[in-house]
Coordinates of C-alpha atoms in Angstrom, one line a residue:
X38 CA -10.9 63.2 -70.5
X39 CA -9.2 62.2 -67.2
X40 CA -6.1 60.1 -67.4
X41 CA -6.8 56.3 -67.1
X42 CA -4.7 54.7 -64.3
X43 CA -4.9 50.9 -64.2
X44 CA -3.6 49.2 -61.1
X45 CA -2.5 45.6 -61.1
X46 CA -2.8 43.9 -57.7
X47 CA -5.3 44.8 -55.0
X48 CA -3.1 44.4 -51.9
X49 CA -1.9 47.2 -49.6
X50 CA 0.0 49.2 -52.2
X51 CA -2.6 48.6 -55.0
X52 CA -5.6 49.8 -52.9
X53 CA -3.6 52.7 -51.6
X54 CA -2.6 53.8 -55.1
X55 CA -6.3 53.5 -56.2
X56 CA -7.5 55.7 -53.4
X57 CA -4.8 58.4 -54.2
X58 CA -5.4 58.1 -57.9
X59 CA -9.1 58.6 -57.6
X60 CA -8.6 61.6 -55.2
X61 CA -6.2 63.1 -57.8
X62 CA -8.8 62.8 -60.6
X63 CA -7.6 59.8 -62.5
X64 CA -10.0 57.3 -64.1
X65 CA -9.0 54.3 -61.9
X66 CA -9.5 50.6 -62.5
X67 CA -8.0 47.9 -60.3
X68 CA -7.4 44.3 -61.6
X69 CA -6.2 41.4 -59.5
X70 CA -5.6 37.9 -60.9
X71 CA -6.3 36.4 -57.5
X72 CA -9.1 36.7 -55.0
X73 CA -9.0 40.1 -53.1
X74 CA -8.9 40.0 -49.3
X75 CA -12.1 41.1 -47.7
X76 CA -10.7 44.3 -46.0
X77 CA -9.2 45.5 -49.4
X78 CA -12.4 44.7 -51.3
X79 CA -14.4 46.7 -48.7
X80 CA -12.1 49.6 -49.1
X81 CA -12.4 49.7 -52.9
X82 CA -16.2 49.4 -52.6
X83 CA -16.4 52.2 -50.1
X84 CA -14.7 54.5 -52.5
X85 CA -16.7 53.2 -55.5
X86 CA -13.5 52.3 -57.3
X87 CA -14.2 49.8 -60.1
X88 CA -12.2 46.5 -59.8
X89 CA -12.1 42.9 -60.9
X90 CA -10.8 39.8 -59.1
X91 CA -9.7 36.4 -60.2
X92 CA -9.0 37.6 -63.8
X93 CA -7.4 40.2 -65.9
X94 CA -9.6 41.6 -68.7
X95 CA -7.1 42.8 -71.3
X96 CA -9.5 45.3 -73.0
X97 CA -9.9 47.1 -69.7
X98 CA -6.1 47.1 -69.0
X99 CA -4.4 47.8 -72.3
X100 CA -6.3 51.1 -72.8
X101 CA -4.5 52.6 -69.8
X102 CA -2.5 55.8 -70.0
X103 CA -0.4 54.5 -67.2
X104 CA -0.2 51.2 -65.2
X105 CA 0.8 50.9 -61.5
X106 CA 1.9 47.3 -60.8
X107 CA 2.2 45.9 -57.4
X108 CA 5.8 45.0 -56.4
X109 CA 5.0 41.3 -56.3
X110 CA 4.2 41.0 -60.0
X111 CA 7.4 40.1 -62.0
X112 CA 8.4 41.5 -65.4
X113 CA 8.1 38.1 -67.0
X114 CA 4.4 38.1 -66.3
X115 CA 2.6 37.8 -69.7
X116 CA 0.3 40.7 -69.1
X117 CA 3.2 43.0 -68.1
X118 CA 4.9 42.0 -71.3
X119 CA 1.8 43.1 -73.3
X120 CA 1.6 46.4 -71.4
X121 CA 5.3 47.0 -72.2
X122 CA 4.9 46.0 -75.8
X123 CA 2.1 48.7 -76.2
X124 CA 4.5 51.3 -74.7
X125 CA 2.2 52.0 -71.7
X126 CA 4.3 53.5 -68.9
X127 CA 4.5 51.3 -65.8
X128 CA 5.1 53.0 -62.4
X129 CA 5.3 51.8 -58.8
X130 CA 3.2 53.0 -55.9
X131 CA 6.1 55.0 -54.4
X132 CA 6.3 56.9 -57.7
X133 CA 2.6 57.8 -57.6
X134 CA 2.8 58.8 -53.9
X135 CA 5.9 60.9 -54.6
X136 CA 4.2 63.0 -57.4
X137 CA 1.4 64.0 -54.9
X138 CA 3.4 64.5 -51.7
X139 CA 3.6 68.3 -52.0
X140 CA 6.4 69.8 -49.9
X141 CA 6.8 66.8 -47.6
X142 CA 10.3 65.4 -47.1
X143 CA 11.2 61.7 -47.5
X144 CA 13.8 59.5 -45.8
X145 CA 14.0 56.5 -48.1
X146 CA 15.6 53.3 -46.8
X147 CA 16.6 50.3 -48.9
X148 CA 19.1 47.4 -48.6
X149 CA 19.2 43.6 -48.6
X150 CA 19.2 43.3 -44.8
X151 CA 18.4 45.6 -41.9
X152 CA 16.1 48.0 -43.8
X153 CA 13.0 47.2 -41.7
X154 CA 14.8 47.7 -38.4
X155 CA 16.6 50.9 -39.7
X156 CA 13.3 52.3 -41.0
X157 CA 11.5 51.6 -37.7
X158 CA 14.4 53.1 -35.6
X159 CA 14.6 56.2 -37.9
X160 CA 10.9 56.7 -37.4
X161 CA 11.3 56.3 -33.7
X162 CA 14.1 58.9 -33.6
X163 CA 11.9 61.3 -35.6
X164 CA 8.9 60.8 -33.2
X165 CA 11.1 61.2 -30.1
X166 CA 12.6 64.3 -31.8
X167 CA 9.1 65.8 -32.0
X168 CA 8.6 65.5 -35.8
X169 CA 5.2 64.8 -37.3
X170 CA 6.1 61.8 -39.4
X171 CA 4.5 58.7 -40.9
X172 CA 6.2 55.3 -41.5
X173 CA 5.3 53.9 -44.9
X174 CA 6.3 51.6 -47.8
X175 CA 7.5 48.0 -47.7
X176 CA 7.0 47.9 -43.9
X177 CA 3.3 47.4 -44.4
X178 CA 1.6 50.8 -44.8
X179 CA 0.7 52.2 -48.2
X180 CA 2.7 55.3 -49.0
X181 CA 0.0 56.4 -51.5
X182 CA -2.8 55.9 -49.0
X183 CA -1.0 57.9 -46.3
X184 CA -0.5 60.8 -48.8
X185 CA -4.2 60.6 -49.8
X186 CA -5.8 60.3 -46.3
X187 CA -3.4 61.6 -43.7
X188 CA -0.6 63.6 -45.3
X189 CA 2.5 64.4 -43.2
X190 CA 5.4 66.8 -43.5
X191 CA 7.8 63.8 -43.3
X192 CA 7.7 60.2 -44.6
X193 CA 10.0 57.5 -43.4
X194 CA 9.8 54.9 -46.2
X195 CA 11.1 51.4 -46.4
X196 CA 11.7 50.7 -50.1
X197 CA 12.3 47.3 -51.8
X198 CA 14.2 46.8 -55.0
X199 CA 10.9 45.9 -56.7
X200 CA 9.5 49.3 -55.8
X201 CA 12.6 51.0 -57.1
X202 CA 12.4 49.1 -60.4
X203 CA 9.5 51.2 -61.6
X204 CA 10.3 54.8 -60.4
X205 CA 10.6 57.7 -62.8
X206 CA 11.0 60.9 -60.7
X207 CA 10.9 59.5 -57.1
X208 CA 13.6 61.3 -55.0
X209 CA 14.2 60.9 -51.3
X210 CA 15.7 63.9 -49.5
X211 CA 17.8 61.4 -47.5
X212 CA 18.5 58.0 -49.0
X213 CA 19.9 55.1 -46.8
X214 CA 21.4 52.0 -48.4
X215 CA 22.1 49.6 -45.5
X216 CA 24.0 46.9 -47.6
X217 CA 23.7 44.8 -50.7
X218 CA 23.9 41.0 -50.6
X219 CA 22.4 38.4 -53.0
X220 CA 18.6 38.2 -52.7
X221 CA 15.6 37.9 -55.0
X222 CA 17.9 36.8 -57.8
X223 CA 14.9 34.8 -59.3
X224 CA 13.5 38.3 -60.1
X225 CA 16.7 39.6 -61.7
X226 CA 17.5 36.9 -64.2
X227 CA 19.9 35.4 -61.6
X228 CA 22.3 38.3 -62.3
X229 CA 23.5 39.9 -59.1
X230 CA 24.5 43.1 -61.0
X231 CA 20.9 43.6 -62.0
X232 CA 19.8 43.6 -58.3
X233 CA 22.7 45.9 -57.4
X234 CA 21.7 48.4 -60.1
X235 CA 18.1 48.3 -58.8
X236 CA 19.2 49.2 -55.2
X237 CA 21.3 52.1 -56.4
X238 CA 18.2 53.6 -58.1
X239 CA 17.4 55.1 -54.8
X240 CA 19.9 57.9 -55.5
X241 CA 19.5 58.3 -59.2
X242 CA 17.2 61.4 -59.0
X243 CA 18.9 63.0 -55.9
X244 CA 20.4 66.5 -56.2
X245 CA 23.3 68.2 -54.5
X246 CA 20.8 69.3 -51.8
X247 CA 20.1 65.7 -50.8
X248 CA 22.0 63.1 -48.7
X249 CA 23.1 59.6 -49.3
X250 CA 23.9 57.4 -46.2
X251 CA 25.7 54.1 -46.9
X252 CA 27.9 51.5 -45.3
X253 CA 31.6 51.9 -46.0
X254 CA 32.2 48.4 -44.6
X255 CA 29.9 46.7 -47.2
X256 CA 32.1 45.4 -50.0
X257 CA 29.4 45.3 -52.7
X258 CA 28.3 48.9 -52.0
X259 CA 31.9 50.1 -52.1
X260 CA 32.8 48.2 -55.3
X261 CA 29.8 49.7 -57.1
X262 CA 29.7 53.3 -55.7
X263 CA 31.9 54.6 -58.6
X264 CA 29.7 53.1 -61.3
X265 CA 26.8 55.5 -60.7
X266 CA 26.5 59.3 -61.0
X267 CA 25.6 60.3 -57.5
X268 CA 25.0 64.1 -57.0
X269 CA 23.9 63.9 -53.3
X270 CA 26.1 64.5 -50.3
X271 CA 27.8 61.2 -49.1
X272 CA 27.4 60.3 -45.4
X273 CA 29.1 56.9 -44.8
X274 CA 29.1 54.8 -41.6
X275 CA 31.8 52.4 -40.6
X276 CA 33.5 50.4 -37.8
X277 CA 36.9 50.4 -39.5
X278 CA 38.1 54.0 -39.1
X279 CA 37.3 57.5 -37.7
X280 CA 35.6 59.7 -40.3
X281 CA 34.7 63.4 -40.2
X282 CA 31.2 63.2 -41.8
X283 CA 28.8 60.3 -41.2
X284 CA 29.2 57.9 -38.3
X285 CA 31.7 55.5 -36.9
X286 CA 32.1 53.1 -34.0
X287 CA 35.5 52.8 -32.2
X288 CA 36.3 51.3 -28.8
X289 CA 32.6 50.7 -28.0
X290 CA 31.6 54.3 -28.7
X291 CA 29.4 55.6 -31.6
X292 CA 30.1 59.1 -33.0
X293 CA 27.7 60.7 -35.5
X294 CA 29.0 63.8 -37.3
X295 CA 26.5 65.1 -39.8
X296 CA 24.5 68.0 -38.4
X297 CA 26.0 71.0 -36.5
X298 CA 26.8 69.0 -33.4
X299 CA 28.4 65.6 -32.8
X300 CA 26.4 62.9 -31.2
X301 CA 28.4 60.4 -29.0
X302 CA 27.1 57.4 -27.0
X303 CA 28.2 54.0 -25.8
X304 CA 27.1 51.0 -27.9
X305 CA 26.3 49.3 -24.6
X306 CA 23.4 51.7 -24.2
X307 CA 21.8 50.7 -27.5
X308 CA 18.4 49.1 -27.1
X309 CA 19.3 46.9 -30.2
X310 CA 21.9 44.3 -29.6
X311 CA 24.3 42.6 -32.1
X312 CA 26.9 44.0 -34.5
X313 CA 24.4 44.3 -37.4
X314 CA 22.2 46.4 -35.3
X315 CA 25.1 48.7 -34.5
X316 CA 25.3 49.4 -38.2
X317 CA 21.5 50.0 -38.4
X318 CA 21.7 52.4 -35.4
X319 CA 24.5 54.4 -37.1
X320 CA 22.4 54.7 -40.3
X321 CA 19.3 55.8 -38.5
X322 CA 21.3 58.1 -36.2
X323 CA 22.8 59.9 -39.2
X324 CA 19.4 60.4 -40.7
X325 CA 18.1 61.8 -37.5
X326 CA 21.0 64.2 -37.1
X327 CA 20.8 65.3 -40.8
X328 CA 17.1 66.2 -40.5
X329 CA 18.0 68.4 -37.5
X330 CA 17.0 66.3 -34.4
X331 CA 19.0 67.3 -31.3
X332 CA 21.6 64.9 -30.0
X333 CA 19.9 64.2 -26.6
X334 CA 16.7 63.2 -28.5
X335 CA 18.7 60.8 -30.7
X336 CA 20.3 59.3 -27.6
X337 CA 16.9 58.9 -25.9
X338 CA 15.5 57.2 -29.0
X339 CA 18.3 54.8 -29.5
X340 CA 18.0 53.7 -25.8
X341 CA 14.2 53.3 -25.8
X342 CA 13.6 51.6 -29.2
X343 CA 11.8 48.3 -28.9
X344 CA 12.7 45.6 -31.5
X345 CA 10.2 44.5 -34.1
X346 CA 8.0 41.5 -34.3
X347 CA 9.5 38.6 -36.2
X348 CA 12.9 40.2 -36.2
X349 CA 15.1 38.6 -33.5
X350 CA 12.0 38.7 -31.3
X351 CA 12.5 37.0 -27.9
X352 CA 9.4 34.7 -27.4
X353 CA 9.9 32.8 -24.2
X354 CA 12.2 30.9 -21.9
X355 CA 10.9 27.3 -21.3
X356 CA 12.8 25.2 -18.8
X357 CA 16.0 27.2 -19.4
X358 CA 15.7 27.1 -23.2
X359 CA 15.4 30.5 -24.9
X360 CA 13.2 30.7 -28.0
X361 CA 13.8 33.5 -30.6
X362 CA 11.6 34.3 -33.6
X363 CA 13.5 35.7 -36.5
X364 CA 10.9 34.6 -39.2
X365 CA 11.7 37.8 -41.2
X366 CA 15.0 36.3 -42.1
X367 CA 14.0 35.3 -45.6
X368 CA 17.5 35.2 -47.0
X369 CA 20.9 33.6 -46.1
X370 CA 22.5 37.0 -45.0
X371 CA 19.7 37.7 -42.5
X372 CA 20.3 34.3 -41.0
X373 CA 24.1 35.0 -40.9
X374 CA 23.5 38.2 -38.9
X375 CA 21.2 36.3 -36.5
X376 CA 23.7 33.5 -35.9
X377 CA 26.5 36.1 -35.5
X378 CA 24.7 37.6 -32.5
X379 CA 24.2 34.2 -30.8
X380 CA 26.4 33.6 -27.7
X381 CA 24.9 30.3 -26.5
X382 CA 24.7 26.8 -28.1
X383 CA 22.0 27.1 -30.8
X384 CA 19.4 24.8 -32.4
X385 CA 18.7 26.5 -35.7
X386 CA 15.3 26.1 -37.5
X387 CA 15.9 26.6 -41.3
X388 CA 14.0 26.1 -44.5
X389 CA 11.1 27.1 -46.8
X390 CA 11.1 28.2 -50.4
X391 CA 14.7 28.5 -51.6
X392 CA 15.4 31.7 -53.7
X393 CA 18.7 30.5 -55.2
X394 CA 20.4 30.4 -51.7
X395 CA 24.1 29.8 -51.3
X396 CA 24.3 28.3 -47.8
X397 CA 28.2 28.1 -47.8
X398 CA 28.1 31.7 -46.3
X399 CA 26.8 30.1 -43.1
X400 CA 29.3 27.3 -42.8
X401 CA 31.7 28.8 -40.4
X402 CA 29.0 30.2 -38.1
X403 CA 27.1 26.9 -38.1
X404 CA 30.3 25.0 -37.2
X405 CA 31.0 27.4 -34.4
X406 CA 27.6 27.9 -32.9
X407 CA 25.0 25.4 -34.0
X408 CA 24.5 22.0 -32.3
X409 CA 21.5 20.9 -34.4
X410 CA 19.5 22.0 -37.4
X411 CA 15.8 21.5 -37.6
X412 CA 14.5 21.7 -41.2
X413 CA 11.0 23.2 -41.7
X414 CA 10.0 23.0 -45.3
X415 CA 8.6 20.9 -48.1
X416 CA 12.0 20.3 -49.7
X417 CA 15.0 20.2 -47.4
X418 CA 17.6 18.5 -49.7
X419 CA 19.7 21.6 -50.3
X420 CA 20.0 22.3 -46.5
X421 CA 21.1 18.7 -45.8
X422 CA 23.7 18.8 -48.6
X423 CA 25.1 22.1 -47.3
X424 CA 25.4 21.2 -43.6
X425 CA 25.6 17.3 -43.4
X426 CA 29.3 17.5 -42.4
X427 CA 29.0 20.5 -40.1
X428 CA 26.4 19.4 -37.5
X429 CA 25.8 16.1 -35.9
X430 CA 22.0 16.2 -35.8
X431 CA 19.6 17.3 -38.6
X432 CA 15.9 16.5 -38.6
X433 CA 13.0 17.2 -41.0
X434 CA 9.7 18.6 -39.9
X435 CA 6.6 19.7 -41.8
X436 CA 5.1 22.4 -39.6
X437 CA 6.0 25.1 -37.1
X438 CA 4.6 22.9 -34.2
X439 CA 6.7 19.9 -35.2
X440 CA 9.8 22.0 -35.6
X441 CA 9.4 23.6 -32.2
X442 CA 8.8 20.2 -30.5
X443 CA 11.9 18.7 -32.2
X444 CA 14.1 21.7 -31.3
X445 CA 12.9 21.6 -27.7
X446 CA 13.7 17.9 -27.6
X447 CA 17.2 18.5 -28.8
X448 CA 17.9 21.5 -26.5
X449 CA 19.5 21.5 -23.1
X450 CA 19.1 24.2 -20.4
X451 CA 21.0 27.3 -21.4
X452 CA 20.6 26.6 -25.2
X453 CA 18.8 28.9 -27.7
X454 CA 16.2 27.7 -30.3
X455 CA 16.5 30.2 -33.2
X456 CA 13.9 30.3 -36.0
X457 CA 15.8 32.1 -38.7
X458 CA 14.8 30.2 -41.9
X459 CA 16.9 31.9 -44.6
X460 CA 14.0 31.2 -47.0
X461 CA 10.7 32.5 -48.1
X462 CA 7.7 31.0 -46.3
X463 CA 5.2 30.3 -49.0
X464 CA 5.5 26.4 -49.0
X465 CA 3.9 26.0 -45.6
X466 CA 2.7 29.4 -44.5
X467 CA 0.8 32.5 -45.9
X468 CA 3.9 34.7 -45.3
X469 CA 6.7 35.3 -42.8
X470 CA 4.3 36.8 -40.2
X471 CA 2.1 33.7 -40.3
X472 CA 5.3 31.5 -39.9
X473 CA 6.4 33.6 -36.9
X474 CA 3.0 33.6 -35.3
X475 CA 2.7 29.8 -35.7
X476 CA 6.2 29.4 -34.2
X477 CA 5.2 31.6 -31.2
X478 CA 2.0 29.7 -30.7
X479 CA 3.8 26.4 -30.7
X480 CA 6.4 27.7 -28.1
X481 CA 3.5 28.8 -25.8
X482 CA 2.0 25.3 -26.0
X483 CA 5.2 23.6 -24.6

């Protein structure tokens, strides 16, 4: 009898896990409580993988030997509680992919902010360095599907806390933790420590042959470092002092010391601008050096990297007003980093589904840099309460188009309109990409 693998959720990770599971000889069944997107349905059908949509048939699920649940399904889901009560092991897609990756190496990247940029830059460094790598995970490509259909010697994986929650043996050769700030607390019983513990799971299976890259300037990381048994080799990065192993920036120059040779370059040559991106560049640079990429290749890659869509993405300049799409800023800290890098008067577009946000973190930057706030969400009360004494003008809008037109109306030549919502997008949009795309379309209509 082959082992029965039930997969909850037929999105990117669920379908990828189904394809890998079937390839590895599991008896696979996919169950999604919602409708399944056409492209994923077609994939399941092409592999003759049995599935159901719009319901969960408990008899077909609770007979599983193992359940892989998609990262979007919370623990408090009634079906998940029943699976747990029966003692059926629950794993994440990255755990399944890890079991079948063979001798391939993994660079795993997590953190509250900067992980997508750091993942993309690390991958770019690997490609420029001539390595045959794939970029997978939370960035939008199924790790399991990559292992099944196009295995590579190296995987650069962006990993969320939700994916780490259900690992058993998953172990990256190089782990990067960019930082830890309050996020997704609705999934962690509103206890910050639960979220912190989840992030540190990236190192729990590492050995003395592995590496752990982390930010020495991040207070939460440093306060918690001693609470976990970490066997891997520490490689910190910092802007506050010179260090012998890891990376540091002093006097406008980055130094990476992790491989056999030191890499040095001016921060003014970085393709990515802003202090937060200097941290991301140090993290990615250490990973590149650790995996053996030559210093001139790391320099080339850092200078030629193009920024990501929806992450501080320049859209257009209309009559002297610059529009920037930072729709991927779904928490307050991401918006803090975006505002910190602004050097012109800013009209800030904020709002969406609040995840338990504390907007006081933004107060000083809003006072210093923001001349008006345009709210774009169904419920904007909390934003008004937070900033009513800090900016002169606040307006409510109910769509990306309205928000862009209001912001343009409030802007003068030389100003910046920044979409950096600090919230999830599900009240008005399908996801943050849809929000960013609608913003860009509205800007082009001006």
